[in-house]
Amino acid sequence: MTCYVTTPIYYANSLPHLGHLYTMIVADTIARSKRQRGIETFFLTGTDEHGINIERAAQRNNRTPKEQADYVVEYFKKMTSAFGLDTAHGGYDIFMRTTEPFHYEGVGEFWRRVAKAKTPKGNDALYQGHYEGWFCAACAAYKTEDEYAKSENPDEPPICLIHETKLDRVSEESYFFRLSDYDEALLSLYESRADFVRPEARRNEVKSFVAGGLQDLSVSRLRSSVSWGIPVPDDPQHTMYVWFDALTNYITAIGFGNEQQNRAIGFEKFWPALHLVGKDILRFHAVYWPAFLLAAGVEQPRAIVAHGMWVDPTGRKMSKTLGNTIELDVLNKYFPIDAIRYFCLREMVFGQDGRFGYESLIDRTNSDLASGLGNLSSRTLTMIQRYCEGRIPSRLISDEARLRAKRAGVETDEATVSKLLAQAREQFIKHFDDFSFNRALEEAWAIVSRVDKMISDARPWDLAKDQSQRQTLNAVLYRAAETLRWLAVLLYPMMPNATRQIYQQLGLPDEVSTIDPATLRWGDLPEGTQIGEIKPLFPRIDKARIMEEIKEQESGIGTQELEKRGGSAAVGEGATQSVPATTHSDAVPGVANFIDITDFAKVDLRVGEVKTAERIPKADKLLLITVDIGEEKPRQILAGIAQYYEPEKLIGRKIVVVANLKPRKLRGYESQGMLLAASVGDEGKPVIATFAEDVPNGARLK
Ligand code: MSP
């Protein structure tokens, strides 16, 4: 038996974010759990590198599309390594790239099969026609009337309701996939396999979408309009539709259509896959992909499992413009990987949207991990160290001692304790296999509380003073340690690092990653085992201090991390809490957010002249500058431009300053304003706004 689990392959037009990290964490958790149960598993992630959106991102960044993809891939790989999700850390097995030659070959084969196929209604699955309609480059999808909004100006194209970006008019020759002939076949697939699309609510959505009737799908673009893509076999004037190419990655990665790749991995061995996707791309996976597979005569995926979206703590969609995103650099710097994994799995009810904020991440880390699991582990081991000379004590207890303990409210009967644990394991696995990770974790934390209570009720520190209570003390500590071992095995797929540490601290030589939870037997923790060095699993996080640092850090990385589309940005105090004037080049002016002139007038923009500029010790992104804006005293401003500007070269420059921004302290310095700069390229390189003509200091911009 084998298992194949996939994440979506991510667009190579922008750098990874929390949404990407989340799907990878879920896929990684599933893959680890399968491996732990002895199932040979293959875990795929990667990048989707073709199409107009990548082509445009490349143009904006002055790169070729391949250079753009390489740049993003490098970043993705760094991210997966930093979060322990790459091969070296026991994570993914392949980082799939759709620019790989074996993929070209495999997709070619897949296309040919579809081109030869008849639909269930006896028509050609593929035909040539003319496409006329609207296309959203960001969705890489054609849009029907209910999926876009008309612009107020009739000469302007309509706007995608998801991305709020202008649609492209497409009117050209195209190959079509006869999707309209597949409705019955798809409905019977959903009917016959109740767990094909999960969770249930999503399955119902997909069913009603298909039942509402399907339109044929344009699956190519003329090479003259989209050149960055895979040519249609035997007709190189056409480029394959990027979703046709991208979805096929799931089979080409393991060897479909390429002998060498097949020998290295094995299509027959691993297919069908479990696809993990965000709910926003469910239609592509649960409707188009199964239909393509039906046409090509390839077996259907094992399941398509859709998760919800992360929103900010107030329920708003995360976006750079709103300044409410979660930065991966910040997560990585301030939080243990397992705390992030725990939060993602505990906080999101799978399939529904979840709220993600740094403050709640800190709260959960402190309460559930530092005070919960971490404290249970350290108090148990510390007492074994102190009262049992660092060796796992005997589990045996006489009837008399057991009854005495019971009268004191402490259950030490092995049959009772082990039965409870076995039941919890069963529930844990059931919820886990059902993708209800939050409920599985609740089960595990109910055990944590129970054992914590057992320890507190038994008061080992008192038992230790009375030699006649020795057996009870040993039994209580053994039960706590054995429960910890069980918890480590159950929780390993979710928290690989902390559970490994628990195993080591318990003194166990085995790799927790190889212990099948089903084989756990009460009492297998050997008496007399010398425990390892005790270290806190999750140090407490000082919320006030870390939140302050995160805010500072965000100001520092503001320009570097600002959206990679080349919009204008403010640099300096609160750079990521973008100013009202911030726009993306892709955003449609006036559609997303009109402001009126009185709103604009609230921003006091002034001409300033840089008087002094210097670096700040230990803040490699910030410069401390003073600027004359026509006031009595120059303003002091902190700007996140240190990586791009030599301080000396700034002196004497005329710049634009937001003069009425609330002062804020950063790194111990008060910042009394903000300077404006464009944010350029993928790095968000700041380019300071300036004047071509001479202007007096303090002149207002309006
Ligand atoms: N390239 C396509 C997928 C092709 S698969 C054959 C694509 N790429 S993507 O980079 O835009 O998105 C990848 C995944 O990130 C999607 O599953 C999407 O749901 C997920 N997320 C994007 N934003 C998210 C959140 N805010 N929260 C959770 N997941 C989110 O689509």
Short mmCIF file of C-alpha atoms in Angstrom, two decimals, residues 9 48 98 103 107 110 241-252 271 275 277 281 283-290 292-293:
data_model
loop_
_atom_site.label_atom_id
_atom_site.label_comp_id
_atom_site.label_asym_id
_atom_site.label_seq_id
_atom_site.Cartn_x
_atom_site.Cartn_y
_atom_site.Cartn_z
CA ILE A 9 1.64 23.99 -7.22
CA ASP A 48 3.12 26.52 -11.53
CA THR A 98 6.15 22.80 -14.66
CA HIS A 103 6.64 17.57 -17.54
CA VAL A 107 1.65 16.85 -20.68
CA PHE A 110 -1.83 13.58 -21.84
CA TYR A 241 -4.19 26.64 -21.15
CA VAL A 242 -2.16 26.94 -17.98
CA TRP A 243 -4.59 24.94 -15.83
CA PHE A 244 -4.44 22.02 -18.28
CA ASP A 245 -0.67 22.09 -17.96
CA ALA A 246 -0.67 22.69 -14.18
CA LEU A 247 -3.18 20.01 -13.16
CA THR A 248 -1.32 17.43 -15.19
CA ASN A 249 1.74 17.98 -13.01
CA TYR A 250 0.22 15.63 -10.46
CA ILE A 251 0.74 12.70 -12.80
CA THR A 252 3.80 13.80 -14.77
CA TRP A 271 -1.26 7.14 -8.36
CA HIS A 275 -5.11 16.40 -3.49
CA VAL A 277 -6.37 22.44 -2.20
CA ILE A 281 -9.38 26.37 -6.57
CA ARG A 283 -13.59 23.75 -9.18
CA PHE A 284 -10.43 23.21 -11.20
CA HIS A 285 -9.60 20.11 -9.17
CA ALA A 286 -13.03 18.60 -8.64
CA VAL A 287 -14.61 19.35 -12.04
CA TYR A 288 -12.05 20.06 -14.78
CA TRP A 289 -9.36 17.65 -13.62
CA PRO A 290 -11.65 14.61 -13.22
CA PHE A 292 -9.69 15.56 -18.27
CA LEU A 293 -8.76 12.30 -16.55
#
